Coordinates of C-alpha atoms (C1' of nucleotides) in Angstrom, one line a residue:
Chain A
M1 CA 9.8 -23.8 -29.3
R2 CA 10.2 -20.1 -29.1
A3 CA 6.8 -19.6 -27.5
E4 CA 7.6 -21.9 -24.6
K5 CA 10.9 -20.2 -24.0
K6 CA 9.3 -16.8 -24.1
D7 CA 6.6 -17.9 -21.6
K8 CA 9.4 -19.1 -19.3
R9 CA 11.2 -15.8 -19.7
R10 CA 8.0 -13.9 -18.9
A11 CA 7.4 -15.9 -15.8
E12 CA 11.0 -15.3 -14.8
I13 CA 10.7 -11.6 -15.3
E14 CA 7.5 -11.4 -13.3
A15 CA 9.1 -13.4 -10.5
V16 CA 12.0 -11.0 -10.4
A17 CA 9.6 -8.0 -10.5
L18 CA 7.9 -9.3 -7.4
E19 CA 11.3 -9.9 -5.7
V20 CA 12.5 -6.4 -6.5
M21 CA 9.2 -5.0 -5.2
R22 CA 9.6 -7.0 -2.0
E23 CA 13.0 -5.5 -1.4
R24 CA 12.5 -1.9 -2.5
G25 CA 8.7 -1.3 -2.5
Y26 CA 6.5 -0.4 -5.3
E27 CA 8.2 2.9 -6.0
G28 CA 11.6 1.3 -6.0
A29 CA 10.4 -1.4 -8.4
S30 CA 11.0 0.8 -11.5
M31 CA 11.0 -0.8 -14.9
L32 CA 14.7 0.0 -15.0
N33 CA 15.5 -1.8 -11.7
I34 CA 13.4 -4.7 -12.7
A35 CA 15.1 -5.0 -16.0
K36 CA 18.5 -4.8 -14.4
A37 CA 17.6 -7.4 -11.8
A38 CA 16.2 -9.7 -14.5
K39 CA 19.2 -9.1 -16.8
A40 CA 16.8 -7.9 -19.4
S41 CA 16.6 -4.7 -21.3
N42 CA 14.0 -2.1 -20.3
E43 CA 13.1 -1.9 -23.9
T44 CA 12.0 -5.5 -23.8
L45 CA 9.9 -4.8 -20.7
Y46 CA 8.3 -1.9 -22.4
R47 CA 7.6 -3.9 -25.6
W48 CA 6.1 -6.8 -23.7
Y49 CA 4.1 -5.0 -21.1
G50 CA 3.7 -1.4 -22.2
D51 CA 4.2 0.1 -18.7
K52 CA 4.7 -0.7 -15.1
Q53 CA 1.1 -0.9 -14.3
R54 CA 0.3 -3.4 -17.0
L55 CA 3.3 -5.5 -15.9
F56 CA 1.9 -5.8 -12.5
L57 CA -1.6 -6.4 -13.9
E58 CA -0.1 -9.3 -15.7
I59 CA 1.4 -10.6 -12.6
V60 CA -1.9 -10.3 -10.8
K61 CA -3.6 -12.3 -13.5
S62 CA -1.0 -15.1 -13.4
N63 CA -1.2 -15.3 -9.7
A64 CA -4.9 -15.4 -9.7
A65 CA -4.9 -18.2 -12.2
E66 CA -2.5 -20.2 -10.2
A67 CA -4.4 -19.7 -7.0
E68 CA -7.7 -20.6 -8.6
E69 CA -6.1 -23.8 -9.9
A70 CA -4.9 -24.8 -6.5
L71 CA -8.2 -24.0 -5.0
D72 CA -10.2 -26.0 -7.5
K73 CA -7.9 -28.9 -7.0
A74 CA -8.4 -28.9 -3.3
L75 CA -12.2 -28.5 -3.8
K76 CA -12.3 -31.6 -6.1
A77 CA -10.5 -33.9 -3.7
P78 CA -12.4 -37.1 -2.9
L79 CA -12.9 -36.2 0.8
P80 CA -15.8 -35.4 3.1
P81 CA -16.7 -31.7 2.9
A82 CA -15.4 -31.0 6.4
D83 CA -11.9 -32.2 5.5
I84 CA -12.0 -30.2 2.3
L85 CA -12.9 -27.1 4.3
E86 CA -9.8 -27.6 6.5
Q87 CA -7.6 -28.0 3.4
I88 CA -9.1 -24.9 1.9
G89 CA -8.5 -23.0 5.1
K90 CA -4.8 -23.9 5.2
L91 CA -4.5 -23.3 1.5
M92 CA -6.0 -19.8 1.7
L93 CA -3.8 -18.9 4.7
R94 CA -0.8 -20.0 2.7
L95 CA -1.8 -18.2 -0.4
L96 CA -3.1 -15.0 1.1
L97 CA -0.4 -14.5 3.7
G98 CA 2.4 -15.6 1.3
E99 CA 5.0 -13.2 -0.1
R100 CA 3.4 -13.1 -3.5
A101 CA -0.1 -12.1 -2.5
V102 CA 1.2 -9.6 0.0
A103 CA 3.5 -8.0 -2.5
L104 CA 0.6 -7.7 -5.0
N105 CA -1.7 -6.2 -2.3
R106 CA 1.0 -3.7 -1.5
A107 CA 1.3 -2.8 -5.1
A108 CA -2.5 -2.3 -5.3
A109 CA -2.4 -0.1 -2.2
C110 CA 0.2 2.1 -3.9
D111 CA -1.6 2.3 -7.2
A112 CA -3.6 5.4 -7.0
S113 CA -5.7 4.6 -10.1
G114 CA -7.2 1.6 -8.3
Q115 CA -6.8 -0.6 -11.4
L116 CA -4.5 -3.1 -9.6
G117 CA -6.9 -3.3 -6.7
G118 CA -9.8 -4.0 -9.0
A119 CA -7.9 -6.7 -10.8
L120 CA -6.8 -8.2 -7.6
A121 CA -10.4 -8.3 -6.3
K122 CA -11.7 -9.6 -9.6
G123 CA -9.2 -12.4 -9.8
G124 CA -9.2 -13.1 -6.1
R125 CA -12.0 -12.5 -3.8
E126 CA -14.8 -12.4 -6.4
R127 CA -13.7 -15.7 -7.8
V128 CA -13.0 -17.4 -4.5
F129 CA -16.0 -16.3 -2.5
P130 CA -18.6 -18.1 -4.6
K131 CA -16.6 -21.3 -4.4
I132 CA -16.6 -21.0 -0.6
V133 CA -20.4 -20.4 -0.6
K134 CA -20.9 -23.5 -2.7
L135 CA -18.7 -25.5 -0.3
M136 CA -20.8 -24.2 2.6
G137 CA -23.9 -25.5 0.7
A138 CA -22.3 -28.9 0.6
L139 CA -21.5 -28.8 4.3
R140 CA -25.0 -27.8 5.1
E141 CA -26.5 -30.6 3.0
A142 CA -24.1 -33.0 4.7
G143 CA -25.5 -31.8 8.0
V144 CA -22.2 -30.5 9.3
I145 CA -23.3 -26.9 9.7
A146 CA -26.7 -25.1 9.9
P147 CA -26.0 -21.5 9.1
P148 CA -28.5 -18.7 8.5
S149 CA -27.3 -18.8 4.9
D150 CA -24.5 -20.2 2.9
E151 CA -23.2 -16.6 2.2
Q152 CA -23.2 -15.8 5.8
A153 CA -21.3 -18.9 6.6
A154 CA -18.7 -18.1 3.9
T155 CA -18.4 -14.6 5.2
W156 CA -17.9 -15.8 8.8
F157 CA -15.4 -18.4 7.7
I158 CA -13.3 -15.9 5.8
Q159 CA -13.4 -13.4 8.6
L160 CA -12.5 -15.8 11.3
L161 CA -9.8 -17.3 9.1
I162 CA -8.1 -14.2 7.6
G163 CA -9.4 -11.4 9.7
D164 CA -6.9 -8.6 9.8
L165 CA -3.9 -10.9 9.2
Q166 CA -3.5 -10.0 5.6
L167 CA -3.5 -6.2 6.3
R168 CA -1.0 -6.7 9.0
R169 CA 1.2 -8.6 6.5
V170 CA 0.7 -5.8 4.0
I171 CA 1.8 -3.0 6.3
G172 CA 4.8 -5.2 7.4
T173 CA 4.0 -5.8 11.0
L174 CA 3.4 -9.5 10.8
P175 CA 5.9 -12.0 9.5
E176 CA 4.9 -14.8 7.1
P177 CA 3.4 -17.6 9.2
T178 CA 5.2 -20.9 9.3
R179 CA 3.5 -24.1 8.2
G180 CA 2.9 -25.0 11.8
Q181 CA 1.3 -21.7 12.6
I182 CA -0.9 -22.0 9.6
N183 CA -2.1 -25.5 10.7
Q184 CA -2.7 -24.3 14.2
H185 CA -4.6 -21.2 13.2
A186 CA -6.7 -23.2 10.7
K187 CA -7.6 -25.6 13.5
T188 CA -8.6 -22.9 15.9
T189 CA -10.6 -21.1 13.2
L190 CA -12.5 -24.2 12.3
A191 CA -13.4 -24.9 15.9
A192 CA -14.8 -21.4 16.2
F193 CA -16.5 -21.6 12.9
Y194 CA -18.3 -24.8 13.8
S195 CA -19.2 -23.4 17.2
L196 CA -20.8 -20.5 15.3
C197 CA -22.4 -22.4 12.5
G198 CA -22.5 -26.0 13.7
T199 CA -25.6 -28.1 14.1
D200 CA -24.1 -29.2 17.3
Q201 CA -24.5 -26.2 19.7
T202 CA -22.9 -27.6 22.8
G203 CA -20.1 -25.1 22.5
V204 CA -16.6 -25.3 23.8
Chain B
M1 CA -0.2 32.5 21.3
R2 CA 2.1 31.7 18.5
A3 CA 2.4 28.1 19.7
E4 CA -1.3 27.6 19.3
K5 CA -1.3 29.1 15.8
K6 CA 1.6 26.9 14.8
D7 CA -0.2 23.8 16.1
K8 CA -3.2 24.8 14.1
R9 CA -1.1 25.3 11.0
R10 CA 0.5 21.9 11.5
A11 CA -2.8 20.2 11.8
E12 CA -3.9 22.0 8.7
I13 CA -0.9 20.9 6.7
E14 CA -1.3 17.3 7.9
A15 CA -4.9 17.3 6.9
V16 CA -3.9 18.6 3.4
A17 CA -1.2 16.0 3.2
L18 CA -3.8 13.3 3.7
E19 CA -6.1 14.9 1.2
V20 CA -3.4 15.1 -1.4
M21 CA -2.5 11.5 -0.7
R22 CA -6.1 10.5 -1.1
E23 CA -6.3 12.0 -4.5
R24 CA -2.9 11.2 -5.9
G25 CA -1.6 8.3 -3.9
Y26 CA 1.5 8.1 -1.8
E27 CA 3.8 8.6 -4.6
G28 CA 1.9 11.6 -5.9
A29 CA 1.9 13.1 -2.4
S30 CA 5.3 14.7 -2.8
M31 CA 6.5 17.4 -0.4
L32 CA 6.2 19.9 -3.2
N33 CA 2.6 18.9 -4.0
I34 CA 1.6 19.0 -0.4
A35 CA 3.3 22.4 0.1
K36 CA 1.5 23.8 -2.9
A37 CA -1.9 22.4 -1.8
A38 CA -1.4 23.7 1.7
K39 CA -0.2 27.1 0.4
A40 CA 3.0 26.6 2.4
S41 CA 6.6 26.6 1.3
N42 CA 8.4 23.3 0.9
E43 CA 11.2 24.8 3.0
T44 CA 8.8 25.0 5.9
L45 CA 7.8 21.4 5.4
Y46 CA 11.3 20.3 5.4
R47 CA 12.2 22.4 8.4
W48 CA 9.2 21.1 10.4
Y49 CA 9.2 17.5 9.4
G50 CA 12.6 16.7 7.9
D51 CA 11.3 14.5 5.2
K52 CA 8.2 12.9 3.8
Q53 CA 8.4 9.8 6.0
R54 CA 8.5 11.8 9.2
L55 CA 5.7 14.0 8.0
F56 CA 3.5 10.9 7.7
L57 CA 4.9 9.5 10.9
E58 CA 3.7 12.6 12.6
I59 CA 0.2 12.2 11.0
V60 CA 0.1 8.6 12.2
K61 CA 0.8 9.7 15.8
S62 CA -1.8 12.5 15.8
N63 CA -4.3 10.1 14.4
A64 CA -3.5 7.4 16.9
A65 CA -3.8 9.9 19.7
E66 CA -7.2 11.1 18.5
A67 CA -8.5 7.5 18.0
E68 CA -7.3 6.5 21.5
E69 CA -9.1 9.4 23.0
A70 CA -12.3 8.6 21.3
L71 CA -12.0 5.0 22.3
D72 CA -11.3 5.8 26.0
K73 CA -14.2 8.1 26.0
A74 CA -16.5 5.3 24.8
L75 CA -15.0 2.8 27.2
K76 CA -15.6 5.1 30.2
A77 CA -19.3 5.7 29.4
P78 CA -21.6 4.8 32.2
L79 CA -23.3 2.0 30.4
P80 CA -23.6 -1.7 30.8
P81 CA -20.6 -3.5 29.2
A82 CA -22.7 -5.0 26.4
D83 CA -23.8 -1.5 25.3
I84 CA -20.2 -0.3 25.5
L85 CA -19.2 -3.1 23.3
E86 CA -21.7 -2.1 20.7
Q87 CA -20.5 1.5 20.8
I88 CA -16.9 0.3 20.5
G89 CA -17.8 -1.8 17.5
K90 CA -19.4 1.1 15.7
L91 CA -16.6 3.4 16.6
M92 CA -13.9 1.0 15.4
L93 CA -15.7 0.5 12.1
R94 CA -16.0 4.2 11.7
L95 CA -12.4 4.9 12.5
L96 CA -10.7 1.9 10.8
L97 CA -12.7 2.2 7.6
G98 CA -12.7 6.0 7.4
E99 CA -10.7 7.9 4.9
R100 CA -7.9 8.8 7.3
A101 CA -7.0 5.4 8.6
V102 CA -7.3 4.0 5.1
A103 CA -5.0 6.6 3.7
L104 CA -2.5 6.0 6.4
N105 CA -2.6 2.2 5.9
R106 CA -2.0 2.8 2.2
A107 CA 1.0 5.0 3.0
A108 CA 2.3 2.2 5.3
A109 CA 1.9 -0.3 2.5
C110 CA 3.9 1.9 0.2
D111 CA 6.6 2.6 2.7
A112 CA 9.3 0.0 2.0
S113 CA 11.2 0.7 5.2
G114 CA 8.3 -0.5 7.3
Q115 CA 8.6 2.3 9.7
L116 CA 5.1 3.7 9.0
G117 CA 3.6 0.3 9.4
G118 CA 5.4 -0.1 12.7
A119 CA 4.2 3.2 14.0
L120 CA 0.7 2.4 12.8
A121 CA 0.6 -0.8 14.6
K122 CA 2.2 0.7 17.7
G123 CA -0.2 3.6 17.9
G124 CA -3.2 1.5 16.7
R125 CA -3.6 -2.2 17.2
E126 CA -1.1 -2.6 20.0
R127 CA -2.9 0.1 22.0
V128 CA -6.4 -0.9 21.2
F129 CA -6.2 -4.6 21.6
P130 CA -5.5 -4.6 25.4
K131 CA -8.4 -2.3 25.9
I132 CA -10.7 -4.7 24.1
V133 CA -9.3 -7.6 26.1
K134 CA -10.0 -5.7 29.3
L135 CA -13.5 -5.0 28.1
M136 CA -14.0 -8.7 27.4
G137 CA -13.0 -9.3 31.0
A138 CA -15.7 -7.0 32.2
L139 CA -18.2 -8.7 29.9
R140 CA -17.2 -12.1 31.3
E141 CA -17.5 -10.9 34.9
A142 CA -20.9 -9.5 34.1
G143 CA -21.8 -13.0 32.9
V144 CA -22.5 -11.8 29.3
I145 CA -20.0 -14.0 27.7
A146 CA -18.1 -17.1 28.6
P147 CA -15.1 -17.3 26.3
P148 CA -12.1 -19.6 26.5
S149 CA -10.1 -16.5 27.3
D150 CA -10.4 -12.8 27.2
E151 CA -7.7 -12.6 24.5
Q152 CA -9.5 -15.1 22.4
A153 CA -12.8 -13.2 22.8
A154 CA -11.1 -10.0 21.7
T155 CA -9.5 -11.6 18.7
W156 CA -12.8 -13.1 17.6
F157 CA -14.5 -9.8 18.1
I158 CA -12.1 -7.9 16.0
Q159 CA -12.0 -10.6 13.3
L160 CA -15.7 -10.8 13.0
L161 CA -16.0 -7.0 13.1
I162 CA -13.2 -5.9 10.8
G163 CA -12.3 -9.0 8.9
D164 CA -10.9 -8.2 5.5
L165 CA -12.9 -5.0 5.2
Q166 CA -10.0 -2.7 6.0
L167 CA -7.8 -4.4 3.4
R168 CA -10.5 -4.1 0.8
R169 CA -10.8 -0.4 1.6
V170 CA -7.0 0.0 1.3
I171 CA -6.8 -1.6 -2.1
G172 CA -9.7 0.5 -3.2
T173 CA -12.4 -2.1 -3.9
L174 CA -14.7 -1.1 -1.1
P175 CA -16.3 2.3 -0.6
E176 CA -16.5 3.9 2.8
P177 CA -19.5 2.5 4.6
T178 CA -22.4 4.7 5.5
R179 CA -23.5 5.2 9.0
G180 CA -26.4 2.9 8.4
Q181 CA -24.2 0.2 7.0
I182 CA -21.9 0.5 10.0
N183 CA -24.8 0.1 12.5
Q184 CA -26.1 -2.8 10.5
H185 CA -22.7 -4.6 10.4
A186 CA -22.1 -3.9 14.1
K187 CA -25.4 -5.5 14.9
T188 CA -24.7 -8.6 12.8
T189 CA -21.3 -8.9 14.2
L190 CA -22.5 -8.7 17.8
A191 CA -25.1 -11.4 17.2
A192 CA -22.4 -13.7 15.8
F193 CA -20.0 -12.8 18.5
Y194 CA -22.5 -13.6 21.3
S195 CA -23.4 -16.8 19.6
L196 CA -19.7 -17.7 19.6
C197 CA -18.8 -16.5 23.1
G198 CA -22.1 -16.2 24.9
T199 CA -23.1 -18.1 28.0
D200 CA -26.4 -18.7 26.3
Q201 CA -25.7 -21.3 23.7
T202 CA -29.1 -21.7 22.2
G203 CA -27.8 -20.3 19.0
V204 CA -29.7 -18.6 16.2
Chain C
dC1 C1' 7.3 51.4 16.8
dA2 C1' 11.4 49.1 15.5
dG3 C1' 13.8 44.7 15.3
dT4 C1' 13.7 40.1 14.7
dA5 C1' 12.1 35.8 13.7
dA6 C1' 9.5 32.9 10.6
dC7 C1' 7.0 32.0 6.5
dT8 C1' 6.1 32.2 1.4
dG9 C1' 7.4 31.8 -3.3
dT10 C1' 10.8 30.9 -6.4
dA11 C1' 15.0 29.1 -7.9
dC12 C1' 18.5 25.7 -7.9
dA13 C1' 21.5 21.4 -8.3
dC14 C1' 21.2 16.6 -8.2
dA15 C1' 19.2 12.2 -8.7
dT16 C1' 15.9 9.3 -10.7
dT17 C1' 12.1 7.6 -13.5
dC18 C1' 9.8 7.0 -17.9
dA19 C1' 9.7 5.9 -22.4
dT20 C1' 12.2 5.7 -26.7
dA21 C1' 16.2 4.7 -29.7
dC22 C1' 20.2 2.5 -31.5
dG23 C1' 24.4 -0.5 -32.2
dG24 C1' 26.0 -5.1 -31.3
dC25 C1' 25.3 -9.8 -30.4
dT26 C1' 22.7 -14.2 -30.1
dT27 C1' 19.2 -17.1 -31.7
dT28 C1' 15.8 -18.5 -34.9
dA29 C1' 14.1 -19.5 -39.5
dC30 C1' 14.5 -20.6 -44.3
Chain D
dG1 C1' 24.9 -20.8 -44.4
dT2 C1' 22.7 -16.7 -44.7
dA3 C1' 19.0 -13.4 -43.6
dA4 C1' 16.0 -11.7 -40.3
dA5 C1' 14.2 -11.1 -35.9
dG6 C1' 14.7 -10.4 -31.1
dC7 C1' 17.1 -9.2 -27.1
dC8 C1' 20.9 -6.9 -24.3
dG9 C1' 23.3 -3.0 -22.8
dT10 C1' 23.6 1.6 -23.0
dA11 C1' 22.4 6.2 -24.3
dT12 C1' 19.0 9.8 -24.5
dG13 C1' 15.7 13.7 -23.3
dA14 C1' 11.8 15.3 -20.9
dA15 C1' 9.7 15.4 -16.5
dT16 C1' 9.6 15.1 -11.7
dG17 C1' 11.0 14.7 -6.7
dT18 C1' 14.4 15.8 -3.1
dG19 C1' 16.6 18.9 -0.2
dT20 C1' 18.8 23.5 0.1
dA21 C1' 19.2 28.5 -0.6
dC22 C1' 17.7 33.1 -0.9
dA23 C1' 15.0 37.5 -1.4
dG24 C1' 10.7 39.6 0.0
dT25 C1' 7.0 39.9 3.0
dT26 C1' 4.3 39.1 7.0
dA27 C1' 3.7 38.7 11.9
dC28 C1' 5.2 38.5 16.4
dT29 C1' 8.0 40.6 20.5
dG30 C1' 9.8 43.9 23.5

DNA sequence: CAGTAACTGTACACATTCATACGGCTTTAC
DNA sequence: GTAAAGCCGTATGAATGTGTACAGTTACTG
């Protein structure tokens, strides 16, 4: 009983923390401000998380777990690999350019110790990349692509898909893309990707 | 006489500011810390720059001017466009993944007002992108590439070249690349780029 | 060489954060 | 129903940053 409620409260506080951070930056997201916004006591925050860094570390972990779940679900869908790749593309755009990931990347950029950045990479890219590589293997075996290597294909895919969009989101010069823009961009990316890696080299 | 000296001192202070920021993060780079490190008075810093944000805005501007100069120089070199593209690729990797640009992007990520990010984009991407587009036009006219559009070619080039490398630098999970790594990566990128945009579609 | 302007170093008031502590209230457990 | 635990709100003290002020020194200028 109580455990569930506490989990819910924790999720609530973490959501509020991100919201505060979104509005006032990482500096402005002090434990006190977060506590006030969440209608919690700062003492509770300190007891639960220890300090600000560990609070955000916790958020990074939750976020990574959620993202991985969504990704695995998309990967396991009973569809041809090419369709899965399209879904993955859209999903990654949505996740990586969404408010949550952007806020966490901002926090990591502000954290001089580099711990947040490390956790973000560990829970994010390092977990995701192998899955993409594996998917590329499936695509290759299905004869959809013929890349120099699965790793190279995964790298190209991510670069063409995300490129510098995430950094532009992080420094605040790019608004969050709409669903329509995401679909459009995923489509364009896939066309380029297949033109780069495809077995069919007719181009255009 | 004095004007020169002052310019030199300003450049010195700005360099120190970046150095402090590199070591202690944007938060840790207080006006006081910068003043101490630069053996200057904080009063001078406040008189010259007004506040921390404008100090960093000034640094962004200087950096952008320097980068643009280097870029223009490379673009005007008496070489075939394909060679110029390679030089530009290496130059951009060096500039964008170097300590200075990374520190400034970190600062922009920490700046909740978004002004630093705006200035960074204005002095950086918005100035550079049109130049790349123009270069793509030259490459197209020289028959080296046959892209759907010059803009698309420029976008692909940048995405394949920079990708998520800059963000990974900013969150501290990627070390600064060596000269050798830069050359290697530029080469790989160009191969992919030509395979994507080239008139010659034999692939591999 | 004298006068003036600017810079350094230090000090200051004010605000804010961090981390801890405590009284009062609600909720859980027995 | 009563005891205990946990959380809220507020208070607290140490530390730090911001922006301003001022005395002493250095370095230009005429």
